[in-house]
Coordinates of C-alpha atoms in Angstrom, one line a residue:
Chain A
M284 CA 18.2 -25.4 1.0
P285 CA 21.0 -23.3 -0.5
L286 CA 18.9 -20.9 -2.2
A287 CA 17.5 -20.0 1.3
N288 CA 21.0 -19.2 2.6
F289 CA 21.8 -17.3 -0.8
L290 CA 18.5 -15.0 -0.5
S291 CA 19.0 -14.6 3.2
A292 CA 22.6 -13.1 2.7
V293 CA 21.2 -10.8 0.2
R294 CA 18.5 -9.6 2.6
E295 CA 21.2 -8.8 5.2
L296 CA 23.8 -7.0 2.5
I297 CA 20.4 -4.9 1.6
L298 CA 19.0 -4.2 4.9
D299 CA 21.6 -4.4 7.3
T300 CA 25.0 -3.7 5.7
D301 CA 26.0 0.0 6.3
T302 CA 29.7 -0.4 5.2
F303 CA 31.1 -2.3 2.4
A304 CA 34.7 -3.4 1.5
D305 CA 35.7 -1.4 -1.7
N306 CA 37.7 -4.1 -3.4
L307 CA 36.2 -7.5 -4.5
D308 CA 38.9 -9.7 -2.5
D309 CA 37.8 -7.7 0.9
R310 CA 34.5 -8.3 0.0
V311 CA 34.9 -12.2 -0.5
A312 CA 36.8 -12.2 2.7
D313 CA 34.3 -10.5 4.6
Y314 CA 31.4 -12.4 2.9
T315 CA 33.1 -15.8 3.6
T316 CA 32.8 -14.9 7.3
R317 CA 29.7 -13.6 7.4
F318 CA 27.7 -16.3 5.4
P319 CA 29.5 -19.5 6.3
A320 CA 26.6 -21.5 4.6
L321 CA 27.4 -20.1 1.1
S322 CA 29.7 -21.8 -1.4
P323 CA 32.9 -20.2 -2.9
E324 CA 31.0 -19.7 -6.0
E325 CA 27.8 -17.9 -4.3
I326 CA 30.4 -16.0 -2.4
Q327 CA 32.0 -15.1 -5.8
D328 CA 28.5 -14.2 -7.2
L329 CA 27.8 -11.8 -4.0
A330 CA 31.0 -10.1 -3.9
K331 CA 31.0 -9.2 -7.7
I332 CA 28.1 -6.7 -6.9
T333 CA 29.5 -3.3 -6.6
P334 CA 27.8 -2.1 -3.2
D335 CA 26.6 1.0 -4.9
R336 CA 24.4 -1.1 -6.8
L337 CA 23.2 -2.7 -3.8
K338 CA 22.7 0.6 -1.9
I339 CA 20.1 1.4 -4.6
Y340 CA 17.7 -1.0 -2.9
T341 CA 18.5 -0.1 0.6
S342 CA 17.5 3.4 -0.5
T343 CA 14.4 2.6 -2.3
I344 CA 13.1 0.3 0.4
F345 CA 13.7 2.7 3.2
H346 CA 12.2 5.9 1.5
G347 CA 9.4 3.6 0.4
E348 CA 8.6 2.7 4.1
K349 CA 9.2 6.3 5.0
S350 CA 6.4 7.4 2.4
T351 CA 4.1 4.9 3.7
L352 CA 4.5 5.9 7.2
L353 CA 4.4 9.6 6.2
N354 CA 0.9 8.9 4.6
H355 CA -0.8 7.7 7.9
F356 CA 1.5 9.5 10.4
A357 CA 2.2 12.6 9.1
C358 CA 1.4 14.8 12.3
S359 CA 3.4 12.6 14.5
F360 CA 6.2 12.9 11.9
A361 CA 6.1 16.5 12.2
C362 CA 6.2 16.3 16.0
L363 CA 9.4 14.3 15.7
A364 CA 10.8 16.6 13.2
K365 CA 9.9 19.5 15.5
Y366 CA 11.5 18.1 18.6
W367 CA 14.1 15.8 17.5
E368 CA 17.2 17.9 18.0
E369 CA 16.1 18.8 21.6
A370 CA 15.8 15.7 22.5
Y371 CA 18.6 13.9 20.8
R372 CA 21.0 16.7 20.1
R373 CA 21.3 15.7 16.5
K374 CA 19.4 16.3 13.2
F375 CA 16.1 14.3 12.6
S376 CA 16.3 12.2 9.8
E377 CA 13.0 10.6 8.5
V378 CA 14.9 7.6 6.7
G379 CA 17.2 7.1 9.6
L380 CA 14.3 6.9 11.8
V381 CA 13.0 4.0 9.6
R382 CA 16.1 2.1 9.5
A383 CA 16.3 2.1 13.1
L384 CA 12.7 0.9 13.3
H385 CA 13.2 -1.9 10.9
R386 CA 16.5 -3.0 13.0
R387 CA 14.4 -3.0 16.0
Y388 CA 11.1 -4.4 14.6
P389 CA 11.5 -5.9 11.3
W390 CA 8.5 -5.7 9.2
E391 CA 7.5 -9.4 9.4
T392 CA 4.2 -9.3 7.3
N393 CA 3.3 -7.6 3.5
Q394 CA 0.4 -5.6 5.3
T395 CA 0.7 -2.0 5.9
I396 CA -0.6 -2.5 9.2
T397 CA 2.3 -4.4 10.8
L398 CA 4.6 -1.8 9.6
A399 CA 2.2 0.9 11.5
N400 CA 2.1 -1.1 14.6
N401 CA 6.0 -1.6 14.6
Y402 CA 6.1 2.6 14.2
V403 CA 3.7 3.0 17.2
R404 CA 5.6 0.6 19.3
Y405 CA 9.2 1.8 18.2
V406 CA 7.9 5.3 19.3
A407 CA 6.5 4.1 22.6
E408 CA 9.5 1.7 23.6
A409 CA 12.3 3.0 21.9
L410 CA 12.0 6.7 21.9
T411 CA 12.0 7.6 25.4
E412 CA 13.9 10.9 25.2
I413 CA 11.6 12.4 22.8
Q414 CA 8.8 11.7 25.0
N415 CA 10.1 13.9 27.9
V416 CA 10.0 16.8 25.3
C417 CA 6.8 16.0 23.7
P418 CA 5.2 13.7 26.1
W419 CA 1.9 13.5 24.1
I420 CA 3.6 11.8 21.2
V421 CA 2.8 8.2 22.0
D422 CA -1.3 9.1 22.5
L423 CA -0.6 11.0 18.8
T424 CA 0.8 7.8 17.1
N425 CA -2.0 5.8 18.9
L426 CA -4.5 8.3 17.5
E427 CA -3.0 8.2 14.2
L428 CA -3.0 4.2 13.9
L429 CA -6.8 4.2 15.3
S430 CA -7.6 6.6 12.4
L431 CA -5.7 4.4 9.9
I432 CA -7.9 1.2 11.2
T433 CA -11.1 3.0 11.1
K434 CA -10.6 4.0 7.6
R435 CA -9.8 0.8 6.3
E436 CA -12.3 -1.4 8.4
H437 CA -15.1 -3.5 6.5
S438 CA -18.4 -2.6 7.7
D439 CA -22.0 -3.3 6.6
V440 CA -23.2 0.0 7.3
E441 CA -21.9 3.8 7.0
A442 CA -22.6 7.2 7.9
R443 CA -24.6 7.7 4.8
D444 CA -27.1 5.2 5.7
S445 CA -28.0 7.2 9.0
L446 CA -31.0 9.7 9.2
Q447 CA -28.9 12.6 8.7
E448 CA -28.7 15.8 10.8
D449 CA -31.5 17.7 9.0
E450 CA -33.6 15.1 9.0
L451 CA -33.3 14.6 12.5
L452 CA -34.3 18.3 13.2
Q453 CA -37.4 18.0 11.5
L454 CA -38.7 15.3 13.9
T455 CA -40.6 15.8 17.2
V456 CA -39.2 14.9 20.5
E457 CA -41.4 11.9 20.7
E458 CA -40.3 10.7 17.0
I459 CA -36.7 11.4 18.0
L460 CA -36.8 9.4 21.5
S461 CA -38.8 6.2 19.5
L462 CA -35.4 6.0 16.8
K463 CA -33.1 3.1 16.9
A464 CA -29.2 3.5 16.4
Q465 CA -26.6 1.1 15.6
I466 CA -22.8 1.4 16.2
P467 CA -20.7 0.5 13.0
E468 CA -17.9 -2.0 13.4
Y469 CA -15.3 0.5 12.5
V470 CA -15.9 2.5 15.6
H471 CA -13.1 2.8 18.0
F472 CA -13.0 3.9 21.6
E473 CA -10.2 5.3 23.2
Q474 CA -8.8 7.3 25.9
F475 CA -5.7 9.7 25.9
S476 CA -3.7 11.2 28.6
Y477 CA -3.0 14.1 26.5
D478 CA -5.7 16.2 24.2
V479 CA -4.4 14.8 21.0
I480 CA -7.5 15.6 19.0
E481 CA -6.7 19.1 19.1
V482 CA -3.1 18.6 18.1
I483 CA -4.5 16.7 14.7
R484 CA -7.1 19.1 14.4
S485 CA -4.7 22.1 14.1
F486 CA -2.2 20.3 12.1
H487 CA -4.9 19.4 9.6
Q488 CA -5.6 23.2 9.5
K489 CA -2.3 24.6 9.2
S490 CA 0.2 21.5 8.2
S491 CA 2.5 22.5 11.3
I492 CA 2.6 21.8 15.0
D493 CA 1.2 24.9 16.5
T494 CA -1.3 23.6 19.1
V495 CA 0.3 21.4 21.8
P496 CA -1.0 20.2 25.2
T497 CA 1.0 21.8 28.0
T498 CA -0.4 19.4 30.9
K499 CA -2.1 16.2 31.0
N500 CA -5.8 16.3 30.3
P501 CA -7.2 13.1 29.9
V502 CA -9.5 12.9 26.9
S503 CA -12.3 10.2 25.8
A504 CA -12.7 10.0 22.4
I505 CA -14.6 7.9 19.7
C506 CA -13.4 7.5 16.1
G507 CA -16.2 7.0 13.3
R508 CA -16.0 7.8 9.6
N509 CA -18.0 10.4 7.9
Q510 CA -20.2 10.4 4.8
K511 CA -17.3 10.6 2.8
L512 CA -16.1 7.5 4.6
Y513 CA -12.9 9.8 6.2
P514 CA -12.2 9.0 9.9
R515 CA -13.3 11.5 12.3
W516 CA -12.7 11.8 16.0
A517 CA -15.4 12.9 18.5
K518 CA -14.3 14.0 22.1
T519 CA -16.9 12.9 24.8
D520 CA -17.7 12.7 28.4
I521 CA -15.8 9.6 29.8
R522 CA -19.6 8.3 31.1
L523 CA -21.2 8.6 27.9
H524 CA -17.9 7.1 26.0
D525 CA -18.0 3.9 28.1
W526 CA -21.8 3.6 28.2
L527 CA -21.5 3.4 24.3
R528 CA -18.5 1.2 24.5
D529 CA -20.5 -1.3 26.7
R530 CA -23.2 -1.6 23.9
R531 CA -21.1 -1.8 20.8
Q532 CA -22.0 -5.1 20.3
K533 CA -25.7 -4.6 20.5
A534 CA -27.4 -4.8 17.4
Q535 CA -29.5 -1.7 18.4
I536 CA -29.3 1.0 20.8
D537 CA -32.7 2.8 21.8
I538 CA -32.3 6.6 21.7
E539 CA -34.7 7.3 24.5
E540 CA -32.7 4.9 26.7
L541 CA -29.6 7.1 25.5
A542 CA -31.6 10.4 26.1
D543 CA -32.2 9.0 29.8
F544 CA -28.8 8.1 30.5
F545 CA -27.5 11.5 29.1
L546 CA -30.2 13.2 31.5
N547 CA -29.5 11.4 34.6
S548 CA -25.7 11.0 34.5
I549 CA -24.5 13.8 32.4
A550 CA -26.6 16.8 32.3
D551 CA -26.1 19.6 34.9
P552 CA -29.1 19.2 37.0
A553 CA -29.2 23.1 36.9
D554 CA -30.2 23.2 33.0
S555 CA -33.8 23.6 32.3
E556 CA -35.2 20.4 30.5
E557 CA -35.0 22.2 27.0
E558 CA -31.5 23.2 27.6
V559 CA -30.6 19.7 28.3
F560 CA -32.5 18.2 25.3
I561 CA -30.6 20.7 23.0
L562 CA -27.2 19.8 24.4
F563 CA -28.4 16.0 23.8
L564 CA -29.4 16.8 20.3
R565 CA -26.2 18.4 19.6
T566 CA -24.2 15.5 21.0
L567 CA -26.4 13.1 18.9
T568 CA -25.9 15.1 15.6
S569 CA -22.0 15.1 16.4
F570 CA -22.0 11.2 16.6
I571 CA -24.1 10.9 13.4
N572 CA -21.9 13.3 11.3
A573 CA -18.9 11.4 12.6
G574 CA -20.3 8.2 11.7
I575 CA -20.4 6.8 15.4
L576 CA -24.1 6.3 15.5
V577 CA -25.9 5.1 12.4
I578 CA -29.8 6.0 13.1
S579 CA -32.2 3.7 11.2
R580 CA -34.7 5.6 9.1
T581 CA -37.5 3.2 9.7
Chain B
M183 CA -8.4 -11.8 -28.3
G184 CA -4.7 -11.4 -27.9
N185 CA -1.9 -13.7 -27.0
Y186 CA -2.4 -16.4 -24.4
S187 CA -5.9 -16.5 -24.7
L188 CA -6.4 -13.0 -22.7
S189 CA -8.3 -10.2 -24.4
A190 CA -6.4 -7.5 -25.7
L191 CA -7.8 -4.5 -23.9
G192 CA -5.5 -2.0 -25.6
G193 CA -4.3 1.0 -23.6
G194 CA -5.4 1.3 -19.9
I195 CA -3.6 3.2 -16.9
G196 CA -3.1 2.2 -13.3
L197 CA -5.6 3.3 -11.0
R198 CA -4.6 5.4 -8.2
H199 CA -6.6 7.1 -5.4
A200 CA -5.9 10.5 -6.8
Y201 CA -8.1 9.7 -9.7
F202 CA -10.8 8.1 -7.8
R203 CA -13.0 10.9 -7.8
E204 CA -12.6 12.4 -11.6
I205 CA -13.1 8.9 -12.7
I206 CA -16.3 8.2 -10.7
E207 CA -17.6 11.8 -11.5
K208 CA -16.8 12.1 -15.3
K209 CA -16.2 8.5 -16.6
P210 CA -13.6 9.2 -19.0
A211 CA -12.9 6.9 -21.8
C212 CA -10.5 4.2 -20.8
N213 CA -10.3 0.6 -21.9
W214 CA -9.6 -0.7 -18.6
F215 CA -7.6 0.1 -15.1
E216 CA -5.0 -2.0 -13.3
I217 CA -5.0 -2.0 -9.7
I218 CA -2.3 -3.1 -7.1
S219 CA -4.6 -5.7 -5.4
E220 CA -2.8 -5.5 -1.9
D221 CA -4.1 -1.7 -2.0
F222 CA -7.7 -2.8 -1.6
M223 CA -8.0 -6.6 -1.1
D224 CA -8.1 -6.3 3.1
Y225 CA -9.8 -3.1 3.2
G226 CA -13.1 -1.7 3.3
G227 CA -14.1 2.1 3.5
R228 CA -13.5 4.4 0.8
E229 CA -11.0 2.6 -1.3
R230 CA -12.9 -0.3 -1.6
E231 CA -16.1 1.4 -2.4
S232 CA -14.5 3.5 -5.0
L233 CA -13.1 0.6 -6.6
R234 CA -16.4 -1.1 -6.7
E235 CA -18.2 1.9 -8.2
I236 CA -15.3 2.2 -11.0
G237 CA -15.6 -1.7 -11.7
K238 CA -19.3 -1.0 -12.8
H239 CA -18.5 1.0 -15.4
Y240 CA -14.8 -0.5 -16.5
P241 CA -12.5 -3.8 -16.5
I242 CA -10.3 -3.9 -13.4
I243 CA -7.2 -6.1 -13.4
G244 CA -5.5 -7.2 -10.4
H245 CA -1.6 -6.9 -10.4
G246 CA 0.4 -7.7 -7.2
V247 CA 3.6 -7.0 -5.4
C248 CA 3.6 -9.3 -2.5
L249 CA 3.3 -12.8 -3.9
S250 CA 7.2 -13.3 -3.6
I251 CA 7.2 -15.9 -6.2
G252 CA 11.0 -16.6 -5.6
S253 CA 11.2 -16.8 -2.2
T254 CA 12.1 -19.5 0.1
D255 CA 9.8 -18.8 2.9
P256 CA 6.7 -20.8 2.5
L257 CA 3.7 -19.7 0.4
D258 CA 1.3 -17.6 2.2
M259 CA -1.5 -20.0 1.5
E260 CA -4.1 -17.8 3.8
F261 CA -3.0 -14.6 2.0
L262 CA -3.2 -16.7 -1.3
H263 CA -7.0 -17.3 -0.6
R264 CA -7.7 -14.0 0.3
L265 CA -6.3 -12.6 -3.0
K266 CA -8.5 -15.2 -4.8
A267 CA -11.6 -14.2 -3.5
F268 CA -10.7 -10.6 -4.0
L269 CA -9.7 -11.1 -7.7
H270 CA -13.1 -13.2 -8.1
E271 CA -14.9 -10.4 -6.6
I272 CA -13.6 -7.7 -8.8
K273 CA -13.9 -9.9 -11.8
S274 CA -10.4 -9.7 -12.9
P275 CA -9.8 -11.9 -16.0
W276 CA -6.5 -12.3 -15.2
A277 CA -3.9 -11.8 -12.4
S278 CA 0.0 -10.9 -12.2
D279 CA 3.0 -10.5 -9.8
H280 CA 6.5 -10.0 -10.1
L281 CA 9.3 -12.8 -10.9
C282 CA 11.4 -11.7 -7.9
F283 CA 11.3 -12.0 -4.1
T284 CA 10.0 -9.5 -1.7
M285 CA 9.9 -11.5 1.7
V286 CA 12.7 -13.9 3.1
D287 CA 13.4 -14.9 6.6
H288 CA 9.9 -13.6 7.3
T289 CA 10.8 -10.2 6.7
N290 CA 9.5 -7.8 4.1
L291 CA 11.9 -6.1 1.9
N292 CA 9.2 -3.6 0.5
D293 CA 11.1 -3.9 -3.2
L294 CA 11.3 -6.0 -5.8
I295 CA 14.5 -7.9 -5.5
P296 CA 15.7 -9.8 -8.5
L297 CA 16.4 -13.6 -8.4
P298 CA 19.6 -15.6 -8.9
F299 CA 19.4 -17.3 -12.3
T300 CA 20.2 -20.6 -11.2
R301 CA 18.4 -24.1 -11.9
E302 CA 17.7 -24.2 -8.1
A303 CA 15.6 -20.9 -8.3
V304 CA 13.9 -21.9 -11.5
T305 CA 12.5 -25.1 -9.9
N306 CA 11.6 -22.9 -6.7
C307 CA 9.6 -20.8 -9.0
V308 CA 7.9 -23.2 -11.0
E309 CA 6.8 -25.2 -8.0
R310 CA 5.5 -22.0 -6.3
L311 CA 3.6 -20.7 -9.7
K312 CA 1.8 -24.3 -10.1
I313 CA 0.3 -23.9 -6.4
I314 CA -0.6 -20.2 -7.2
Q315 CA -2.1 -20.7 -10.5
D316 CA -4.4 -23.7 -8.8
T317 CA -5.1 -21.7 -6.1
L318 CA -6.2 -18.7 -7.8
E319 CA -8.0 -20.4 -11.0
L320 CA -7.3 -17.5 -13.1
P321 CA -4.6 -16.9 -15.9
F322 CA -1.7 -15.9 -14.1
L323 CA 1.1 -13.5 -15.7
I324 CA 4.6 -12.9 -14.1
E325 CA 6.4 -9.7 -14.6
N326 CA 10.1 -9.1 -15.5
V327 CA 11.4 -6.8 -13.0
T328 CA 14.0 -3.9 -13.1
R329 CA 17.0 -5.2 -11.6
Y330 CA 20.0 -2.9 -10.3
V331 CA 22.2 -6.0 -9.9
T332 CA 23.1 -9.5 -11.1
L333 CA 22.9 -11.9 -8.2
S334 CA 24.2 -14.7 -10.4
D335 CA 24.1 -15.6 -13.8
R336 CA 26.5 -18.3 -14.2
E337 CA 24.3 -21.0 -15.1
M338 CA 22.0 -19.3 -17.3
G339 CA 21.1 -15.6 -18.3
E340 CA 18.2 -13.4 -17.5
A341 CA 16.1 -14.3 -20.8
E342 CA 16.8 -18.1 -20.5
F343 CA 15.8 -18.1 -16.7
L344 CA 12.4 -16.1 -17.7
S345 CA 11.9 -18.2 -20.8
T346 CA 12.4 -21.6 -18.8
I347 CA 10.0 -20.6 -15.9
L348 CA 7.4 -19.5 -18.4
E349 CA 7.4 -22.7 -20.2
E350 CA 7.9 -25.0 -17.1
A351 CA 5.2 -23.3 -14.9
D352 CA 3.0 -22.6 -18.1
C353 CA 2.0 -19.3 -17.3
G354 CA 1.9 -16.0 -18.9
L355 CA 4.2 -13.1 -19.5
L356 CA 3.7 -9.5 -18.2
L357 CA 6.1 -8.1 -20.3
D358 CA 7.4 -4.9 -18.9
V359 CA 9.1 -2.9 -21.9
T360 CA 10.4 -0.1 -19.7
N361 CA 12.2 -2.9 -17.1
V362 CA 13.8 -4.6 -20.4
Y363 CA 15.0 -1.1 -21.7
L364 CA 16.5 -0.2 -18.3
N365 CA 18.2 -3.5 -17.6
G366 CA 19.7 -3.1 -21.0
Q367 CA 21.1 0.1 -20.1
F368 CA 22.6 -1.3 -16.7
H369 CA 23.8 -4.5 -18.2
G370 CA 24.9 -3.6 -21.6
Y371 CA 22.6 -5.6 -23.7
D372 CA 20.2 -5.2 -26.5
P373 CA 16.8 -4.9 -25.1
L374 CA 15.0 -6.0 -28.6
A375 CA 17.3 -8.9 -28.8
F376 CA 16.3 -9.6 -25.1
I377 CA 12.6 -9.3 -26.0
S378 CA 13.0 -11.3 -29.3
S379 CA 14.4 -14.3 -27.4
L380 CA 11.2 -14.8 -25.1
P381 CA 8.5 -17.0 -25.7
L382 CA 6.3 -14.0 -27.1
K383 CA 3.2 -16.1 -27.5
R384 CA 2.7 -15.8 -23.8
V385 CA 2.7 -12.4 -23.6
G386 CA -0.7 -11.3 -21.9
Q387 CA 0.1 -7.6 -20.9
I388 CA 2.5 -4.9 -21.4
H389 CA 3.7 -2.4 -19.0
L390 CA 5.2 0.9 -20.0
A391 CA 6.3 3.6 -17.6
G392 CA 9.0 6.6 -17.3
W393 CA 11.1 7.8 -14.9
E394 CA 13.1 10.8 -13.7
P395 CA 17.1 10.5 -12.9
A396 CA 17.7 11.0 -9.2
S397 CA 19.6 13.8 -8.0
D398 CA 23.0 12.1 -8.0
G399 CA 22.2 10.8 -11.7
T400 CA 21.2 7.2 -10.6
I401 CA 18.4 6.0 -12.8
I402 CA 15.8 4.2 -10.8
D403 CA 12.6 2.5 -12.4
S404 CA 10.5 5.4 -10.7
H405 CA 7.4 5.4 -12.4
D406 CA 7.4 9.2 -12.2
A407 CA 7.5 10.7 -15.5
P408 CA 5.9 10.2 -19.2
V409 CA 6.8 7.3 -20.9
P410 CA 10.1 8.2 -23.1
D411 CA 10.5 8.3 -26.7
V412 CA 13.2 5.4 -26.3
V413 CA 10.6 3.4 -24.6
W414 CA 8.0 4.1 -27.2
D415 CA 10.1 3.1 -30.1
L416 CA 10.6 -0.3 -28.2
F417 CA 7.4 -0.8 -27.4
R418 CA 6.4 -0.4 -31.3
E419 CA 9.1 -2.9 -32.1
T420 CA 7.9 -5.2 -29.6
I421 CA 4.2 -5.0 -30.3
A422 CA 5.0 -6.0 -33.7
L423 CA 6.2 -9.2 -32.6
T424 CA 3.4 -10.1 -29.8
G425 CA 0.4 -8.6 -31.6
P426 CA -2.5 -7.0 -29.9
T427 CA -2.3 -7.3 -26.0
S428 CA -3.5 -5.0 -23.3
V429 CA -1.0 -2.1 -22.4
L430 CA -0.8 -0.3 -19.2
I431 CA 0.6 2.9 -18.5
E432 CA 2.5 2.9 -14.9
R433 CA 2.5 5.9 -12.9
D434 CA 3.0 5.8 -9.2
K435 CA 4.7 9.2 -8.3
G436 CA 4.5 13.1 -9.4
L437 CA 0.8 12.0 -10.7
P438 CA -0.1 14.1 -13.4
P439 CA -3.6 15.3 -14.7
L440 CA -5.7 12.3 -15.4
S441 CA -6.1 13.5 -19.2
D442 CA -2.4 13.3 -19.3
L443 CA -2.4 9.4 -18.5
L444 CA -5.2 8.8 -20.9
K445 CA -3.4 10.4 -23.6
E446 CA -0.7 7.9 -23.3
A447 CA -3.0 5.0 -23.2
T448 CA -4.6 6.4 -26.1
Q449 CA -0.8 6.5 -27.8
A450 CA -0.1 3.1 -26.9
D451 CA -3.7 2.2 -28.3
Q452 CA -2.7 3.8 -31.5
I453 CA 1.0 2.6 -31.7
M454 CA -0.9 -1.1 -31.4
H455 CA -3.4 -0.5 -34.1
A456 CA -1.1 0.7 -36.4
S457 CA 1.2 -2.3 -35.9
C458 CA -1.4 -4.6 -36.3
K459 CA -2.6 -3.1 -39.8
D460 CA 0.7 -3.3 -40.8
N461 CA 1.1 -7.0 -40.1
K462 CA -2.1 -7.6 -41.9
V463 CA -1.0 -5.7 -45.0
H464 CA 2.3 -7.5 -45.1
A465 CA 0.6 -10.7 -44.4
A466 CA -1.5 -10.2 -47.4
G467 CA 1.5 -9.0 -49.3

């Protein structure tokens, strides 16, 4: 189909062409070589377009992709900006990064999540030098990706459907242990090699990269979304993380069963029963507040 | 009832995340909101819930940016069915997207790239628009895009290209008055003459927007400024030709207070009503 060849040539000129010949005849010669499937008339049509007009599209496309990525990966972009020069001995360009990303992993769907996945993959597979300077960057992009997914996931239950912290604290121990909980569909479980939860918390408070991990420090974390439907991460003991992850498909979790596991596997045997229960309640309320557990009121 | 058998909703604004809370809490007077369907359709969470809440109080119209009507890649039928389910869920009385291509070679260009004005492109668009309309089962409008380039006008000009597709595909027109004005500036034609040459009975909606020139002076259809006087003037002349319709104030960047956009929507309403009143007086005279 000739139209397909023509549109394909337009795509190549807009997305993948850095330099254009200045005059029409040179562009005709260049395009004739590059686009052999086009007719002479079609080559003339394309060559008549002055490169500065085509470059408007190149600019709006890559600035648009940069804005989309910055919305969801603000913290890792700030890290790239901070450490880029040290890693690559040249200035960081957000748009330059997006162009390079597009070259390596073209955006093949009309969905933002594909672009987001491409970015995370690009950082992990192509930006190896910066990983020497900023080894937590891959964990950080994964965290931001999971936050995005969690934020947008469909779910039949939400944090606000749960018994809330103030209601929980008015119950007796027996009443608390008789409760049932559910893990909503949006919840994600992840283990990071570095404590990037603290990097992102600090970034949200200060809008700059101040707190960075100095050593590997594996962290197990769970991402839910709070009553306002914003993603929230809770760091947790690996054993509790895995126990909950293994039960995520269950329709209901008995709080008593969770408390038993907490008491027998996580609590410090030296602690009193009261201290253990207070610690358990603190963990439980952090899960409720982050929308990781939704506790039925009945 | 306005043109193309669609309700003439008057002035409305584009629904953007930054305005959700104020709209939900204060429920300001606004005839309707337009959303970018792809910003909501596949998602749950805060966006979808806010939309559901706002939809209880205002008409919501779905406007798309991803159908890639002029592409030669196969139509994404799975996407189209998801879009249909979404549009029916939000009770959108009609739907729209741009006459352009956004995907080719299975690569997303993330922009509205104009088409060559050729018979082959007409045929391709018409075939795809028939499938789109049959699938969505809603009145469907195509929007004229801003174009910084002319890919080919050997066979016909833009007005003929657009008019032929509208007639052959039997669909409606979302007339972006700002885009016509800017294209007139870029390509040296009279915007009102261009508009007058279109099948205006097919206009089901109008878009108005403003722009700030880039630092190097380049004019981009950036939707980041109030509608300028030159576009209001062109709108005044256009609405006199089309009759009452639904008029959207588009703003995507540099979002002002909601009240500023609502004022612009009211201004569109006032111009439309004044124009209709004048037309009645002329008709009676």
